[in-house]
Amino acid sequence: MEAPSEAHGKLGGWITFPFIIATSVGLTLTFAGWQSNLIVYLIEEFEVESIDAAQISNLVNGAGSLIPVLAAIIADSFLGCFSTIWISSIISLLGTIFLALTATLDSLRPKPCEVDSTSCSPKPRVQYVVLYAAIILATLGSGGTRSTLSTMGADQLDKPKDQGIFFNWFFFFWYAASVVASTAIVYVEDNVSWKVGFFICVATNVLALVIFLMGSRFYSNSKPGGSPFTSLARVVVASIRKRKVPLPSTGEYFYHGWESHSVAPSKNCRFLNHAAIESEGDIKPDGSTAKSWSLCSVQEVEDFKSLIRILPLWSSSFFLGTSIGVQASLSVLQALAMDRHIGPHFQIPAGSILVFVLISTAIFLALLDKFLFPAWKKLTSKSLTPLQRIGIGHVLNALGMGVSALVESKRLKVAKSNNVDQGSNIVPMSVLWLVPQLAIVGIAEAFHYPGQVALYYQEFPTTLKNMATAMISVLVGIAFYLATALIDVVRKTTTWLPGNINKGRLDNVYWVLVVGGVLNFGYYVTCAWFYKYQDLKEVDHSGSPSDE
C-alpha cells in the first residue's frame, strides 16, 4: 500500500483502510450473525410457518438493501458519510439489543405449544411487536452503513486504480466476515443459545462503532453539497421550458457555470440540451443564474444524461438478484429437510448452508484480483471491463439455477423412494448436495457484484457517488421483494410450494429461474452492446473502465 498521505499533511489515504475495513467487518458480523439464522429463529422460537419465515427473511434482505439508497441521499445531501455511518451504527446497536432481549426474556417469547394439546394459550401481540421492532431497527441501521462505508473508503483515495483495489478488498472482507457470521455465530445460536449468539452480535456492533470513531482524525470528509436530485430535476424542468428554443450549433451559446471552456453538450438525448441554452435575462452580472429552474450548466445536463445511459444496464440485473433471493430462502428450507450430519457428532446448522456462497465468493475475489485478472491482461493486453465481469456473472448465475433444479429433482426422488412423508420429513440425502449450486452462484457474485459497484462509481456524476455505490443495494433490495412476490405467485397459482416441501416441486421453480435468466442475459447483452463508457483514464484490473 502507498505511504500514508497524512505524512504530507493531507487527510485520507491508505492509513484509513484498516479503520474502514474493521468497521465493515464488525457491522457485517452483527447483521449477518442474526439475519443468517432468522428463518430458523422465527420457526423454532416464534412458531412461524416455514414459507412465511422465508418470506419474512426476503423482506428483511430487501429492506436491508433498499435502505442504503435513503442513507446515500442523506449522506450526499445533508449529513455526509461520517455522520450517517455513526448514527446508523447506533440504530443498528439498539435493534440488535432488542433482538437479544427477545432471546433472553421469557416474557418476550411465545410459550411452546405442547404436542397434541388442544388448548394452546394465545400468543401476546406485544411479543411480535418487540420482535419486529428489533428487526426493523437492526435492518435500518445496517442498511445505513452499507453503501456509505464503501463510498467513504473510496473517497479517501484519489486514483481510480486505488479505488478499484479498495472495492475488491472491501468486498473480500465483507464476504469473509459474512462467512464467519454464518458459521461461528450461527453455530453458537444453534448449539449454545440464541441469547449468547445475539449478544455476540451486540458486542461486534459496539466494537465496530468504537473503531470507526477512533479513525476520525485520519478521515478526509467531504461536505455535503445539498441534494443533487434538485439539479437533476432542474434539468428536466428547464429543458421543457425551453423546448421551443432552437439548439445552437456552437458551445459558446450554452451556459457553463463557472467553467471557462465553451464546449457544446453531447448529441445524445438532444432534447435535454435545451436546459443549458443561454437566453436574455438568464444570467446575472456576476455570472450566476437569475432563474435556476430555467437554466442549467452543460455539466448538469451531462450528469443527467449519464444516469439515463446507465439505467438500462442497471435494470438488467433485477432478475439476476431475484433468482439469488429465491435460491437463498429456499435453500435453507431444503437444508432443514435434508441430512445435515457430518460425522456422528456434528450437524450443520440449516442457516449456515448459505455460507458456501460466501466462501466461494471470498475465495474467487482474492483469486480474481491476484491471478485471473493479471493473467487475462497478459494474454489480451486489455483489462477485463466491468461489463464483461457482469456478463460472466449472468451466465454463471443461470448455470447455478440449473444445477439447483437438478439437485432438487434428485432430492424429491430420494424422498419418494424412501416414503419420507410417512414419517420424518428429513430426506436421507446429505445436505452437501447443495454445495455445488451455492458455490457456482458465489463465483458468479465475485464477478458481477464488485463489477457493478465499480461501474456505477466510475460512471455516475461526482455529486452522486454515494448513490452510485448504493445502486447495487437498490438492485438487491428490489430483487428480494421480487423474489417474495414470485414465491407468492407460485404458491397461489401452483402446488409447487406447499408447507411440506417434500410434497412440492421446488425443481420447477428453479427451472423457471433458468429460463428467466437466459432471457435476461439476452437483454443484458443488448444493453451492454450499445453502452459506451465515459472518457476515463485506463485503470488496472480493478473492474473499472479502460480505454477501448
mmCIF file of C-alpha atoms in Angstrom, residues 204-390:
data_model
loop_
_atom_site.group_PDB
_atom_site.id
_atom_site.type_symbol
_atom_site.label_atom_id
_atom_site.label_comp_id
_atom_site.label_asym_id
_atom_site.label_seq_id
_atom_site.Cartn_x
_atom_site.Cartn_y
_atom_site.Cartn_z
ATOM 1 C CA THR A 204 -19.330 -6.749 17.394
ATOM 2 C CA ASN A 205 -21.592 -3.746 16.765
ATOM 3 C CA VAL A 206 -20.117 -1.864 19.724
ATOM 4 C CA LEU A 207 -16.574 -2.738 18.638
ATOM 5 C CA ALA A 208 -17.232 -1.566 15.078
ATOM 6 C CA LEU A 209 -18.593 1.781 16.269
ATOM 7 C CA VAL A 210 -15.603 2.351 18.574
ATOM 8 C CA ILE A 211 -13.062 1.524 15.846
ATOM 9 C CA PHE A 212 -14.811 3.789 13.344
ATOM 10 C CA LEU A 213 -14.733 6.743 15.742
ATOM 11 C CA MET A 214 -11.068 6.047 16.575
ATOM 12 C CA GLY A 215 -10.149 6.686 12.943
ATOM 13 C CA SER A 216 -11.974 10.024 12.758
ATOM 14 C CA ARG A 217 -8.751 12.079 12.935
ATOM 15 C CA PHE A 218 -7.463 10.431 9.743
ATOM 16 C CA TYR A 219 -10.556 10.669 7.536
ATOM 17 C CA SER A 220 -10.938 13.102 4.695
ATOM 18 C CA ASN A 221 -14.576 14.169 4.948
ATOM 19 C CA SER A 222 -16.184 15.956 2.026
ATOM 20 C CA LYS A 223 -19.025 18.266 2.957
ATOM 21 C CA PRO A 224 -22.494 17.507 1.577
ATOM 22 C CA GLY A 225 -23.392 19.903 -1.200
ATOM 23 C CA GLY A 226 -27.156 19.867 -0.923
ATOM 24 C CA SER A 227 -29.451 17.481 -2.695
ATOM 25 C CA PRO A 228 -28.023 16.516 -6.109
ATOM 26 C CA PHE A 229 -31.506 15.432 -7.130
ATOM 27 C CA THR A 230 -32.573 19.064 -7.200
ATOM 28 C CA SER A 231 -30.171 19.792 -10.053
ATOM 29 C CA LEU A 232 -31.423 16.705 -11.891
ATOM 30 C CA ALA A 233 -34.999 17.917 -11.552
ATOM 31 C CA ARG A 234 -33.940 21.371 -12.761
ATOM 32 C CA VAL A 235 -32.577 19.844 -15.964
ATOM 33 C CA VAL A 236 -35.958 18.298 -16.746
ATOM 34 C CA VAL A 237 -37.916 21.465 -15.941
ATOM 35 C CA ALA A 238 -35.551 23.787 -17.812
ATOM 36 C CA SER A 239 -35.455 21.580 -20.924
ATOM 37 C CA ILE A 240 -39.277 21.547 -21.018
ATOM 38 C CA ARG A 241 -39.488 25.321 -20.558
ATOM 39 C CA LYS A 242 -37.019 25.947 -23.393
ATOM 40 C CA ARG A 243 -38.169 23.151 -25.677
ATOM 41 C CA LYS A 244 -39.104 25.636 -28.433
ATOM 42 C CA VAL A 245 -35.756 27.470 -28.372
ATOM 43 C CA PRO A 246 -33.564 26.375 -31.343
ATOM 44 C CA LEU A 247 -30.416 24.496 -30.356
ATOM 45 C CA PRO A 248 -27.203 26.481 -31.083
ATOM 46 C CA SER A 249 -24.548 24.915 -33.280
ATOM 47 C CA THR A 250 -21.590 26.003 -31.129
ATOM 48 C CA GLY A 251 -20.781 25.745 -27.444
ATOM 49 C CA GLU A 252 -20.484 29.474 -26.775
ATOM 50 C CA TYR A 253 -24.271 29.852 -26.573
ATOM 51 C CA PHE A 254 -24.571 27.269 -23.809
ATOM 52 C CA TYR A 255 -24.216 28.041 -20.126
ATOM 53 C CA HIS A 256 -21.104 26.513 -18.500
ATOM 54 C CA GLY A 257 -21.378 27.884 -14.983
ATOM 55 C CA TRP A 258 -18.002 28.801 -13.528
ATOM 56 C CA GLU A 259 -16.083 26.753 -16.097
ATOM 57 C CA SER A 260 -14.091 28.757 -18.607
ATOM 58 C CA HIS A 261 -14.287 26.424 -21.620
ATOM 59 C CA SER A 262 -17.231 26.553 -24.015
ATOM 60 C CA VAL A 263 -17.939 23.015 -25.126
ATOM 61 C CA ALA A 264 -21.307 22.070 -26.592
ATOM 62 C CA PRO A 265 -23.208 19.319 -24.769
ATOM 63 C CA SER A 266 -23.155 15.817 -26.256
ATOM 64 C CA LYS A 267 -25.577 14.978 -29.051
ATOM 65 C CA ASN A 268 -27.296 12.050 -27.339
ATOM 66 C CA CYS A 269 -30.628 12.935 -25.664
ATOM 67 C CA ARG A 270 -30.516 16.252 -27.523
ATOM 68 C CA PHE A 271 -33.798 17.405 -26.018
ATOM 69 C CA LEU A 272 -32.108 17.894 -22.632
ATOM 70 C CA ASN A 273 -29.578 20.276 -24.208
ATOM 71 C CA HIS A 274 -32.284 22.943 -24.260
ATOM 72 C CA ALA A 275 -31.825 23.292 -20.488
ATOM 73 C CA ALA A 276 -28.328 24.793 -20.988
ATOM 74 C CA ILE A 277 -29.227 27.360 -23.667
ATOM 75 C CA GLU A 278 -28.495 30.902 -22.532
ATOM 76 C CA SER A 279 -31.359 33.341 -23.064
ATOM 77 C CA GLU A 280 -31.722 37.013 -22.292
ATOM 78 C CA GLY A 281 -32.193 37.600 -18.570
ATOM 79 C CA ASP A 282 -30.911 34.166 -17.546
ATOM 80 C CA ILE A 283 -27.507 35.371 -16.272
ATOM 81 C CA LYS A 284 -26.796 37.897 -13.526
ATOM 82 C CA PRO A 285 -23.895 40.365 -13.849
ATOM 83 C CA ASP A 286 -21.792 38.212 -11.521
ATOM 84 C CA GLY A 287 -22.202 35.205 -13.827
ATOM 85 C CA SER A 288 -24.686 33.246 -11.692
ATOM 86 C CA THR A 289 -28.103 32.153 -12.903
ATOM 87 C CA ALA A 290 -31.029 34.513 -12.421
ATOM 88 C CA LYS A 291 -33.619 31.775 -12.933
ATOM 89 C CA SER A 292 -32.286 28.482 -11.574
ATOM 90 C CA TRP A 293 -35.251 26.475 -12.896
ATOM 91 C CA SER A 294 -34.880 27.893 -16.403
ATOM 92 C CA LEU A 295 -31.147 27.399 -16.946
ATOM 93 C CA CYS A 296 -28.673 24.629 -16.079
ATOM 94 C CA SER A 297 -24.978 24.239 -16.817
ATOM 95 C CA VAL A 298 -23.708 21.886 -19.502
ATOM 96 C CA GLN A 299 -22.166 19.740 -16.749
ATOM 97 C CA GLU A 300 -25.535 19.350 -15.015
ATOM 98 C CA VAL A 301 -27.096 18.268 -18.312
ATOM 99 C CA GLU A 302 -24.320 15.743 -18.904
ATOM 100 C CA ASP A 303 -24.709 14.382 -15.358
ATOM 101 C CA PHE A 304 -28.380 13.726 -16.044
ATOM 102 C CA LYS A 305 -27.534 12.029 -19.337
ATOM 103 C CA SER A 306 -25.027 9.727 -17.626
ATOM 104 C CA LEU A 307 -27.833 8.436 -15.411
ATOM 105 C CA ILE A 308 -30.137 7.851 -18.375
ATOM 106 C CA ARG A 309 -27.440 5.951 -20.243
ATOM 107 C CA ILE A 310 -26.737 3.534 -17.400
ATOM 108 C CA LEU A 311 -30.335 2.809 -16.323
ATOM 109 C CA PRO A 312 -30.974 0.030 -18.910
ATOM 110 C CA LEU A 313 -27.824 -1.789 -17.758
ATOM 111 C CA TRP A 314 -28.854 -1.340 -14.153
ATOM 112 C CA SER A 315 -32.345 -2.705 -14.776
ATOM 113 C CA SER A 316 -30.928 -5.840 -16.422
ATOM 114 C CA SER A 317 -29.724 -7.014 -13.011
ATOM 115 C CA PHE A 318 -33.180 -7.104 -11.410
ATOM 116 C CA PHE A 319 -33.838 -10.697 -12.406
ATOM 117 C CA LEU A 320 -30.263 -11.642 -11.575
ATOM 118 C CA GLY A 321 -30.864 -10.650 -7.962
ATOM 119 C CA THR A 322 -34.354 -12.165 -7.911
ATOM 120 C CA SER A 323 -33.036 -15.635 -8.676
ATOM 121 C CA ILE A 324 -30.403 -15.263 -5.940
ATOM 122 C CA GLY A 325 -33.082 -14.225 -3.435
ATOM 123 C CA VAL A 326 -35.329 -17.172 -4.284
ATOM 124 C CA GLN A 327 -32.457 -19.622 -4.042
ATOM 125 C CA ALA A 328 -31.254 -18.182 -0.723
ATOM 126 C CA SER A 329 -34.591 -18.603 1.041
ATOM 127 C CA LEU A 330 -35.473 -21.985 -0.483
ATOM 128 C CA SER A 331 -32.012 -23.446 0.178
ATOM 129 C CA VAL A 332 -32.496 -23.013 3.931
ATOM 130 C CA LEU A 333 -35.817 -24.875 3.705
ATOM 131 C CA GLN A 334 -34.127 -27.615 1.669
ATOM 132 C CA ALA A 335 -31.382 -27.880 4.290
ATOM 133 C CA LEU A 336 -33.987 -28.291 7.051
ATOM 134 C CA ALA A 337 -35.388 -31.292 5.154
ATOM 135 C CA MET A 338 -32.020 -32.988 4.470
ATOM 136 C CA ASP A 339 -29.413 -34.905 6.462
ATOM 137 C CA ARG A 340 -27.136 -32.220 7.898
ATOM 138 C CA HIS A 341 -24.816 -34.523 9.865
ATOM 139 C CA ILE A 342 -21.084 -34.596 9.212
ATOM 140 C CA GLY A 343 -19.813 -37.456 11.277
ATOM 141 C CA PRO A 344 -21.614 -38.828 14.322
ATOM 142 C CA HIS A 345 -21.481 -35.683 16.464
ATOM 143 C CA PHE A 346 -21.625 -32.579 14.232
ATOM 144 C CA GLN A 347 -24.668 -31.226 12.428
ATOM 145 C CA ILE A 348 -24.517 -28.243 10.061
ATOM 146 C CA PRO A 349 -26.996 -25.536 11.134
ATOM 147 C CA ALA A 350 -29.564 -25.012 8.385
ATOM 148 C CA GLY A 351 -28.972 -21.260 8.494
ATOM 149 C CA SER A 352 -25.273 -21.831 7.752
ATOM 150 C CA ILE A 353 -25.824 -23.549 4.406
ATOM 151 C CA LEU A 354 -25.580 -20.244 2.545
ATOM 152 C CA VAL A 355 -22.053 -19.853 3.850
ATOM 153 C CA PHE A 356 -20.872 -21.816 0.805
ATOM 154 C CA VAL A 357 -21.979 -18.892 -1.373
ATOM 155 C CA LEU A 358 -19.928 -16.525 0.763
ATOM 156 C CA ILE A 359 -16.867 -18.802 0.875
ATOM 157 C CA SER A 360 -16.751 -19.267 -2.882
ATOM 158 C CA THR A 361 -17.244 -15.528 -3.440
ATOM 159 C CA ALA A 362 -14.487 -14.563 -0.990
ATOM 160 C CA ILE A 363 -12.043 -17.094 -2.464
ATOM 161 C CA PHE A 364 -12.707 -16.011 -6.035
ATOM 162 C CA LEU A 365 -12.464 -12.309 -5.194
ATOM 163 C CA ALA A 366 -8.923 -12.962 -3.974
ATOM 164 C CA LEU A 367 -8.119 -15.197 -6.974
ATOM 165 C CA LEU A 368 -9.524 -12.686 -9.448
ATOM 166 C CA ASP A 369 -7.501 -9.808 -8.044
ATOM 167 C CA LYS A 370 -4.219 -11.687 -7.680
ATOM 168 C CA PHE A 371 -4.212 -14.192 -10.548
ATOM 169 C CA LEU A 372 -7.076 -14.254 -13.042
ATOM 170 C CA PHE A 373 -7.258 -10.538 -13.882
ATOM 171 C CA PRO A 374 -3.465 -10.175 -14.336
ATOM 172 C CA ALA A 375 -3.429 -13.356 -16.458
ATOM 173 C CA TRP A 376 -6.284 -12.021 -18.605
ATOM 174 C CA LYS A 377 -4.451 -8.731 -19.147
ATOM 175 C CA LYS A 378 -1.235 -10.559 -20.013
ATOM 176 C CA LEU A 379 -2.995 -12.695 -22.617
ATOM 177 C CA THR A 380 -5.177 -9.992 -24.193
ATOM 178 C CA SER A 381 -3.228 -6.805 -23.350
ATOM 179 C CA LYS A 382 -6.524 -5.389 -22.006
ATOM 180 C CA SER A 383 -8.165 -5.241 -18.602
ATOM 181 C CA LEU A 384 -11.377 -7.164 -18.062
ATOM 182 C CA THR A 385 -14.024 -4.437 -18.190
ATOM 183 C CA PRO A 386 -16.902 -4.114 -15.709
ATOM 184 C CA LEU A 387 -19.392 -5.014 -18.445
ATOM 185 C CA GLN A 388 -17.519 -8.230 -19.193
ATOM 186 C CA ARG A 389 -17.360 -9.119 -15.495
ATOM 187 C CA ILE A 390 -21.081 -8.559 -15.078
#
